Coordinates of C-alpha atoms in Angstrom, one line a residue:
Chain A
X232 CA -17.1 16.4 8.3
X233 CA -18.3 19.7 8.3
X234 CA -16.4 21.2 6.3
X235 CA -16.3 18.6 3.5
X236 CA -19.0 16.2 3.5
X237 CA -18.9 12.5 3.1
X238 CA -20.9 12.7 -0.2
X239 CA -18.5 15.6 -1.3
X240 CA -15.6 13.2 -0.5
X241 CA -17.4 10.2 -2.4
X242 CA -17.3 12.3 -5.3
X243 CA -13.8 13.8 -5.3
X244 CA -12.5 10.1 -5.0
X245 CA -14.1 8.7 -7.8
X246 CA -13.5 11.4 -9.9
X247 CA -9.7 10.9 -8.9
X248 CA -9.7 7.2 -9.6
X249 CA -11.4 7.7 -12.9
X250 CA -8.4 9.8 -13.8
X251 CA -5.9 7.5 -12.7
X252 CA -7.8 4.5 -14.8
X253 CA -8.1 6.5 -18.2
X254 CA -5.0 5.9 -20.8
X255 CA -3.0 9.4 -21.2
X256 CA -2.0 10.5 -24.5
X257 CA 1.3 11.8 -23.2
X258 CA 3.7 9.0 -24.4
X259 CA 6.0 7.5 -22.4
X260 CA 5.2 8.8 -18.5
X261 CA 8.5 8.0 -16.9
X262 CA 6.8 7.1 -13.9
X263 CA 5.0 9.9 -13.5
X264 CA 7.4 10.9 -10.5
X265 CA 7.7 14.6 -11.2
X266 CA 10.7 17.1 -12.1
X267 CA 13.7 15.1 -10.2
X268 CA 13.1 11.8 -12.2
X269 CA 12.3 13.8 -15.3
X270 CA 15.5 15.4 -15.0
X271 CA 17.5 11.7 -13.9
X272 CA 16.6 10.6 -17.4
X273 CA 17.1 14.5 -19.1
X274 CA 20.9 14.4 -17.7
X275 CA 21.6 10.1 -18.6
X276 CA 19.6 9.6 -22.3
X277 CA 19.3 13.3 -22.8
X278 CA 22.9 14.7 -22.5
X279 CA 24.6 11.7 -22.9
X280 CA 23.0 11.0 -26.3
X281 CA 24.0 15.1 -27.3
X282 CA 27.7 14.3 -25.5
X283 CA 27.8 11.0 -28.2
X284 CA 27.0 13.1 -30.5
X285 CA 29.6 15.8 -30.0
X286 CA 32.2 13.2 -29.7
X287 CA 31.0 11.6 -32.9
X288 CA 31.2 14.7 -35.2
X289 CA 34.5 16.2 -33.6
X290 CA 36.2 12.7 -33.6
X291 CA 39.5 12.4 -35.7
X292 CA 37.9 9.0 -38.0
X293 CA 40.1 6.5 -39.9
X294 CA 43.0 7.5 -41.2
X295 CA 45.0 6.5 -44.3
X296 CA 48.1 4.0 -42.6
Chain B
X131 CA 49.9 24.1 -38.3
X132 CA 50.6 20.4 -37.9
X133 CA 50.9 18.5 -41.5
X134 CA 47.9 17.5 -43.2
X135 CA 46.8 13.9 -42.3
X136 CA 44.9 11.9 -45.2
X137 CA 41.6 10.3 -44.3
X138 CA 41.0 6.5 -45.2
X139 CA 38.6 7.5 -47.8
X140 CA 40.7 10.3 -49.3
X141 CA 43.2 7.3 -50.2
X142 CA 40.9 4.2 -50.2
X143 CA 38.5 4.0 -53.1
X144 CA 36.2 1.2 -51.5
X145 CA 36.3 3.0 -48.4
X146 CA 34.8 5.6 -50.1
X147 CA 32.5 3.9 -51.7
X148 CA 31.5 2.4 -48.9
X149 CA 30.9 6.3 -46.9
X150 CA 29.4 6.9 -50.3
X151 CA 27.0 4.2 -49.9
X152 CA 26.3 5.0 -45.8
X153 CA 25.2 8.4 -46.6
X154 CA 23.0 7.4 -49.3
X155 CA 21.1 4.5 -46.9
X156 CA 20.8 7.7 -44.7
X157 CA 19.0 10.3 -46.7
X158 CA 17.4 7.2 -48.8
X159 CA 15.6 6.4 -44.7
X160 CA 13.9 9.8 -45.1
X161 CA 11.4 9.7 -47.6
X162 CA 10.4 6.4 -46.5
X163 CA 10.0 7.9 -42.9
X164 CA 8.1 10.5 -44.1
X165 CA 6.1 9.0 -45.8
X166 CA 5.2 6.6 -43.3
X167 CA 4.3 9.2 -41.0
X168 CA 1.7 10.4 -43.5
X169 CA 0.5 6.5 -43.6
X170 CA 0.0 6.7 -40.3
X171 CA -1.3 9.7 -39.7
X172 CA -4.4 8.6 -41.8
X173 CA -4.3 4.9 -41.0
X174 CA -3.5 4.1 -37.5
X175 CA -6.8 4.8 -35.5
X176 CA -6.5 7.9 -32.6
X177 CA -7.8 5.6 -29.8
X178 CA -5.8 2.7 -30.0
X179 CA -3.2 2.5 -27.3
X180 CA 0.2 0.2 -27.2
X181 CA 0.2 -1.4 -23.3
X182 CA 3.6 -3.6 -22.5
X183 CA 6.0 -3.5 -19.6
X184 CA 6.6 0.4 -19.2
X185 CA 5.2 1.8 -22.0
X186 CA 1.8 3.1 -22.2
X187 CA 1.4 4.9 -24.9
X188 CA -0.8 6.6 -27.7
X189 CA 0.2 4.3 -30.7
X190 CA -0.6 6.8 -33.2
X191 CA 1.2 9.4 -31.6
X192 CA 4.4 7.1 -30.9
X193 CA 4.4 6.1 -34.1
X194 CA 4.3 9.8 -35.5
X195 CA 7.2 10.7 -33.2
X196 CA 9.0 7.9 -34.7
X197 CA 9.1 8.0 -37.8
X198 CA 8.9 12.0 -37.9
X199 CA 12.3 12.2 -35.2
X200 CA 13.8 9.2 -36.8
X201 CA 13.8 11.0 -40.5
X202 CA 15.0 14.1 -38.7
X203 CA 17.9 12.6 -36.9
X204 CA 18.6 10.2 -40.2
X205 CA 19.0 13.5 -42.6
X206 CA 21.2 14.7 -39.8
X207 CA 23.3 11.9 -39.6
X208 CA 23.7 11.5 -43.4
X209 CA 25.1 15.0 -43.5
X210 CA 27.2 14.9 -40.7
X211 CA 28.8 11.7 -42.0
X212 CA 28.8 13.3 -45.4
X213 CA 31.3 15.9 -44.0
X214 CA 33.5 13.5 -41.9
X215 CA 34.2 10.7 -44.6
X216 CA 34.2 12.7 -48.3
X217 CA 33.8 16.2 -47.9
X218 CA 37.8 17.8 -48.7
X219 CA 39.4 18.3 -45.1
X220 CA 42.2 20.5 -45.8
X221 CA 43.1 23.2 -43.0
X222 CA 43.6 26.1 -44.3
X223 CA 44.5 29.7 -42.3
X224 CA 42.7 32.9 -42.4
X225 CA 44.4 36.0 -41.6
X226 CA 42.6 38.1 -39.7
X227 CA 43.2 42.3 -39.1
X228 CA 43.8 44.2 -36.4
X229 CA 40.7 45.2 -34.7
X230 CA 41.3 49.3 -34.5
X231 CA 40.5 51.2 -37.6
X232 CA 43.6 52.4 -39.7
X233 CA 45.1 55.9 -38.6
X234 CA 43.8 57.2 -41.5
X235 CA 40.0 56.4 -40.9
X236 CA 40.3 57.9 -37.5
X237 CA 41.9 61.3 -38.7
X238 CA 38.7 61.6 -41.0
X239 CA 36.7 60.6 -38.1
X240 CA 37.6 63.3 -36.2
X241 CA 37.5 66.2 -39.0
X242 CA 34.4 65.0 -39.9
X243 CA 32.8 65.5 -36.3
X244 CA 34.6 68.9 -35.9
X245 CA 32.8 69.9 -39.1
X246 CA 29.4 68.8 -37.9
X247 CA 29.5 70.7 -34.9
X248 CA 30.9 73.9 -37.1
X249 CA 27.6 73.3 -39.3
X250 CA 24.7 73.2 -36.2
X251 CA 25.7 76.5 -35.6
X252 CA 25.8 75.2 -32.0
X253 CA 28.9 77.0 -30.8
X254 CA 28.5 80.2 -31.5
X255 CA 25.2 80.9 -31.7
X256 CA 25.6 79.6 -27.4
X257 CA 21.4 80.6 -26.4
X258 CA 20.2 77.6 -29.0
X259 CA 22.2 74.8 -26.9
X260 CA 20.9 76.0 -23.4
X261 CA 17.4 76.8 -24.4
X262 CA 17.2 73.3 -26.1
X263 CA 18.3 71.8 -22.9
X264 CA 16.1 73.3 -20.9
X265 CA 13.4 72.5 -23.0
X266 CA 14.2 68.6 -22.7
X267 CA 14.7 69.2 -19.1
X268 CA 10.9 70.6 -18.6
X269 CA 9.5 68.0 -21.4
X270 CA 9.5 64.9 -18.7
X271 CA 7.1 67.3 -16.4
X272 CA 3.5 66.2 -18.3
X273 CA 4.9 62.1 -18.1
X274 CA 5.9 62.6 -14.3
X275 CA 2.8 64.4 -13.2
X276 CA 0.7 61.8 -15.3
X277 CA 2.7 58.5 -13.8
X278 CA 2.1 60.0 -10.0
X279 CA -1.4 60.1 -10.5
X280 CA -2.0 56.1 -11.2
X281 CA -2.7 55.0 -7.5
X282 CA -3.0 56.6 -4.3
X283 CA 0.5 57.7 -2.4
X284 CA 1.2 55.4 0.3
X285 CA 1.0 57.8 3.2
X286 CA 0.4 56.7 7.3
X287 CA -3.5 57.2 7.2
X288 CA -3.6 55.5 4.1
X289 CA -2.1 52.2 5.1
X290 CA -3.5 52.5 8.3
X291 CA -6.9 52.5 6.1
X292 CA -5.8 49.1 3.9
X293 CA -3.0 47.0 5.3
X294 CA -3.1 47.8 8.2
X295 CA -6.8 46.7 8.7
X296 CA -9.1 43.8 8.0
X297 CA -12.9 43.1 8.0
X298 CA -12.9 41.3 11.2
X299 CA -14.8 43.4 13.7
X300 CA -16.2 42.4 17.7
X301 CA -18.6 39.6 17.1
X302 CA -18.4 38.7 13.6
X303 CA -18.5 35.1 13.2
X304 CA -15.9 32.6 11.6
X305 CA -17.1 31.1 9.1
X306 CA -16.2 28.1 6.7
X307 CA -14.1 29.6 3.5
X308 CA -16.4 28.6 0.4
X309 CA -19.7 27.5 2.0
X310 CA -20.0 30.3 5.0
X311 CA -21.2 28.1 7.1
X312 CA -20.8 28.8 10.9
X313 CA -18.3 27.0 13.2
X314 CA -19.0 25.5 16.6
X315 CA -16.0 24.3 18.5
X316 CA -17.4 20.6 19.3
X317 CA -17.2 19.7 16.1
X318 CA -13.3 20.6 15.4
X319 CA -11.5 17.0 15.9
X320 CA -7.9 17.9 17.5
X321 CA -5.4 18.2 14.9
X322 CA -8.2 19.1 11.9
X323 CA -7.6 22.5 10.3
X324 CA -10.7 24.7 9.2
X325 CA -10.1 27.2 6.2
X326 CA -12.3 30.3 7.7
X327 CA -13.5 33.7 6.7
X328 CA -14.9 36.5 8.6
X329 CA -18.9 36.2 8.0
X330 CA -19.4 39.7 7.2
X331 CA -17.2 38.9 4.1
X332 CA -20.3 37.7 2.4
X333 CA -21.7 41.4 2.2
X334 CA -19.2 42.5 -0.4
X335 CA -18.7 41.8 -3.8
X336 CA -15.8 41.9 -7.0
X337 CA -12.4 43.9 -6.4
X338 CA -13.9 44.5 -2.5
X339 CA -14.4 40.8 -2.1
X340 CA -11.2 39.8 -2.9
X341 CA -8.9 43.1 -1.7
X342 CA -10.4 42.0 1.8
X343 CA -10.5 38.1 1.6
X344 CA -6.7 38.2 0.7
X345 CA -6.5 39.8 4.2
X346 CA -8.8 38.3 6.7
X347 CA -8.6 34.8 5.2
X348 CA -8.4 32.7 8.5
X349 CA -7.4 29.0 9.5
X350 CA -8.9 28.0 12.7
X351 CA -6.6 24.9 14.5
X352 CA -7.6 22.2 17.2
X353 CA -4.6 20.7 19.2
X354 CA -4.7 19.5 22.4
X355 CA -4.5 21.8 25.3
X356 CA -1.8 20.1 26.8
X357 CA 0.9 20.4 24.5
X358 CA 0.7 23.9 23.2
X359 CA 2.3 27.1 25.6
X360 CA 0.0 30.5 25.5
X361 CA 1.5 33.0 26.6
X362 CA 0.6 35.3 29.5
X363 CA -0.8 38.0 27.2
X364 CA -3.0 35.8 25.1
X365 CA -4.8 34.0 27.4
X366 CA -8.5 33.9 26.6
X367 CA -7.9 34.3 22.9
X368 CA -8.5 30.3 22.5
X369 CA -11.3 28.2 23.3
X370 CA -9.9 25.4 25.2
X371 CA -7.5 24.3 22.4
X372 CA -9.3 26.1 19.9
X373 CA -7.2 28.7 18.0
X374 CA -7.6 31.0 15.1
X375 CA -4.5 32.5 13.2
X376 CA -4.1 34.4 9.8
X377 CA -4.2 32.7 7.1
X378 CA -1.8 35.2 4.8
X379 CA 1.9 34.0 5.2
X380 CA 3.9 37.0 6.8
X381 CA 6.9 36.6 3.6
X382 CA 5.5 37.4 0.8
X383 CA 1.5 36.9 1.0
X384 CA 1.0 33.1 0.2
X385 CA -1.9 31.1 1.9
X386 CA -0.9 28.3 3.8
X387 CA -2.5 25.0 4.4
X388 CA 0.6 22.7 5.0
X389 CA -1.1 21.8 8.8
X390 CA 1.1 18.8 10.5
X391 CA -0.8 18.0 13.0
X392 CA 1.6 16.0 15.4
X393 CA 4.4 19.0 15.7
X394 CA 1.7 21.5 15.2
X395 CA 3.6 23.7 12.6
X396 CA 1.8 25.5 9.5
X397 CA 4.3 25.0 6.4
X398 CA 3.7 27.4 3.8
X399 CA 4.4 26.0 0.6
X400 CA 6.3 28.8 -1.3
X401 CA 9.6 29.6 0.5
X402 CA 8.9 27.0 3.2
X403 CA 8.3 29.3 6.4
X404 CA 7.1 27.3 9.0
X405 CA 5.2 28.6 12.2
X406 CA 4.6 27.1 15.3
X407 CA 1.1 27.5 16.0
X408 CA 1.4 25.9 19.7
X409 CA 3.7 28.7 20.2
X410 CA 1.7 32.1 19.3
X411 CA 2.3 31.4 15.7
X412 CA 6.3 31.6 15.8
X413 CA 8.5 31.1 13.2
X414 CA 10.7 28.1 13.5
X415 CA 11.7 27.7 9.9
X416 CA 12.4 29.6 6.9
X417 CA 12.5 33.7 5.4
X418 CA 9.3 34.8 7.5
X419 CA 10.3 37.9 10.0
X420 CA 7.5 37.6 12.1
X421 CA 5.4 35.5 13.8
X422 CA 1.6 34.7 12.3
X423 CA -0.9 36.5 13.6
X424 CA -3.2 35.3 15.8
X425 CA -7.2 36.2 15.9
X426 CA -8.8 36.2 19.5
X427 CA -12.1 33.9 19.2
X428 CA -14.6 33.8 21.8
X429 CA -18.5 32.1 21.7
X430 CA -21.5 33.9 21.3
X431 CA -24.4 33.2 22.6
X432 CA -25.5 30.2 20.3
X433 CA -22.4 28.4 20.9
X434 CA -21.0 29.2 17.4
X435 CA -16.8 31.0 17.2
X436 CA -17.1 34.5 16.6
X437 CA -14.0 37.0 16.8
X438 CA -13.6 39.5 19.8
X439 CA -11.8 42.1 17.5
X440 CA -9.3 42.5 14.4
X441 CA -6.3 41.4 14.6
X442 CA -4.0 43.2 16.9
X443 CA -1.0 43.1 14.3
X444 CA -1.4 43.9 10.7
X445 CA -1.7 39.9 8.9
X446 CA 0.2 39.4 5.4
X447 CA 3.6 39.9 4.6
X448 CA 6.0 42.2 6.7
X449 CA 6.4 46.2 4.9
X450 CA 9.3 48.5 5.7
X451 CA 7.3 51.3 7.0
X452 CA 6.0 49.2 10.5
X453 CA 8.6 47.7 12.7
X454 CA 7.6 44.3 13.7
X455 CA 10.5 43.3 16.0
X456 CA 7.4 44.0 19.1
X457 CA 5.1 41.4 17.5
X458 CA 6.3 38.4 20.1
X459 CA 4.2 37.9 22.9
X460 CA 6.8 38.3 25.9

């Protein structure tokens, strides 16, 4: 107690709780888990929507029968 | 080349007409989308927020990405399709040359550079080559002696004057890191970590302040007296199971404050050394080649921690010029 006091620790609490409560304009958080679940959806909705599209533009299409 | 394939719409007139059609919808999205991103970059209000299930979200700014990515990837798409369904299709080869020059081109070549060194003169006027290179030679001396001059040399007497030294002197207190306050050992709860400086740090200011806070920076440790081995050679650096140790990981220079208190290991975050401070500060985990120094403490006379000397190892990470394979207790 200290080294931090209780009314130091008061404050740092609220001021994190505030944070968590106020709306963030940076979109859609994905959880808000960090780099590993950032890069889960990077390498399933990312690269699999770039590895459709690859596929679509080099694909063969219809041809005449 | 295999034979040339006809597409459905190269054959089919409705099918064309219908790709015709597709890529029109496409780039016909666009200008709607574009539009309606300048509608609602004016119209939608910066505060209001769209709250369902996952998403919590900015609705201006989702809305902006939308129709902004969606007239992007539309334009995109219309071209791409564009090219797949009606653009003409038909292979056709290339021939490419071989990737030397012709024989001719290389005969000039060479004439040509023989003539350029007949025309310097080089050759047989002999004393213009060599006194040219010696001039280039001698020309790097000004940019060498300038460069040596930007620090001072790292001789013996001058480490043993920096790293190889902190503040911490024979009775100069520990004190908390930010607020200096002074440490008494009843107060430390067993497994609580203190970040400490030496006392006397106070007294300095700027560059100073921080050349020797990077060094000294301290962490003084409760654990309980039972469970931690000190050695032969350290006894009476502790206070019961008070102990003080660097601060400064030996790797590379980080501070660490990764305390687990139940193994009583000090995890620094940046390549993940780990020292055993119930063990004189040994390292059990990780790139660190020698164990963290330790600071003997003792009480002064008003019951507060003070240090008995420097360190007896230079703290911070390990440099070629001192061998630290001694700095085990044995």
């Amino acid at each position: 107690d200290e080294v931090l006091r209780p009314e130091d620790k008061r404050a740092i609490i609220g001021y994190l709780q505030g944070l968590h409560e106020r709306p963030t304009d940076g979109g859609f958080a994905l959880g808000g888990l960090g780099p590993v679940s950032e890069g889960l959806w990077a390498w399933i909705i990312g690269l699999g929507s770039l590895i459709f599209f690859a596929m679509w533009i080099a694909a063969k299409g219809a041809k005449a029968k | 080349m295999e034979p040339h394939l006809p597409r459905l719409t190269d054959v089919d007139e409705k099918a064309a007409n219908r790709a015709t059609r597709q890529v029109a919808t496409f780039f016909g999205l666009v200008p709607v989308l574009s539009i309606g991103f300048a509608v609602v970059y004016f119209a939608v209000p910066g505060d209001s927020y769209l709250d369902f299930g996952p998403l919590r979200a900015n609705t201006r700014n989702l809305l902006l990405g939308l129709t902004f990515g969606l007239a992007l990837l539309f334009l995109g798409v219309g071209a791409v399709h564009w090219a797949r369904k009606l653009m003409d299709d038909e292979e056709m080869i290339d021939y490419r040359h071989g990737a030397s020059s012709s024989d001719a081109d290389k005969n000039y070549m060479l004439t040509e550079l023989d003539k350029v060194v007949d025309e310097s003169k080089l050759t047989r006027r002999k004393v213009i080559g060599r006194s040219l290179l010696g001039a280039l030679a001698t020309i790097l001396l000004p940019m060498i002696v300038g460069l040596a001059d930007l620090g001072p040399w790292p001789t013996k007497k001058k480490r043993a004057e920096t790293i190889e030294r902190t503040i911490w002197a024979p009775g100069v207190r520990v004190v908390n890191d930010i607020t200096f306050e002074p440490i008494k050992p009843e107060d430390i709860e067993i497994g609580q970590l203190i970040n400490a400086e030496p006392a006397n740090l106070q007294d300095l200011e700027g560059a100073e302040f921080q050349i020797e806070k990077a060094k000294a920076a301290a962490i003084v440790v409760r654990m309980d007296p039972n469970t931690i081995t000190i050695p032969p050679t350290r006894q009476g650096w502790n206070i019961g199971g008070v102990l003080c140790y660097s601060k400064i990981c030996t790797h590379v220079g980080c501070p660490i404050s990764l305390w687990e208190q139940q193994t009583h290991h000090l995890l620094c975050p940046c390549h993940q050394s780990t020292f055993d401070l119930g063990d004189a500060g040994k390292v059990v985990f990780g790139p660190a080649a020698r164990p963290l120094p330790q600071l003997p403490i003792a009480l002064d006379s008003e019951g507060y921690i003070v240090a008995q000397r420097d360190f007896l190892v230079p703290p911070g990470p390990s440099f070629f010029e001192r061998d630290s394979r001694h700095d085990s207790p044995e």
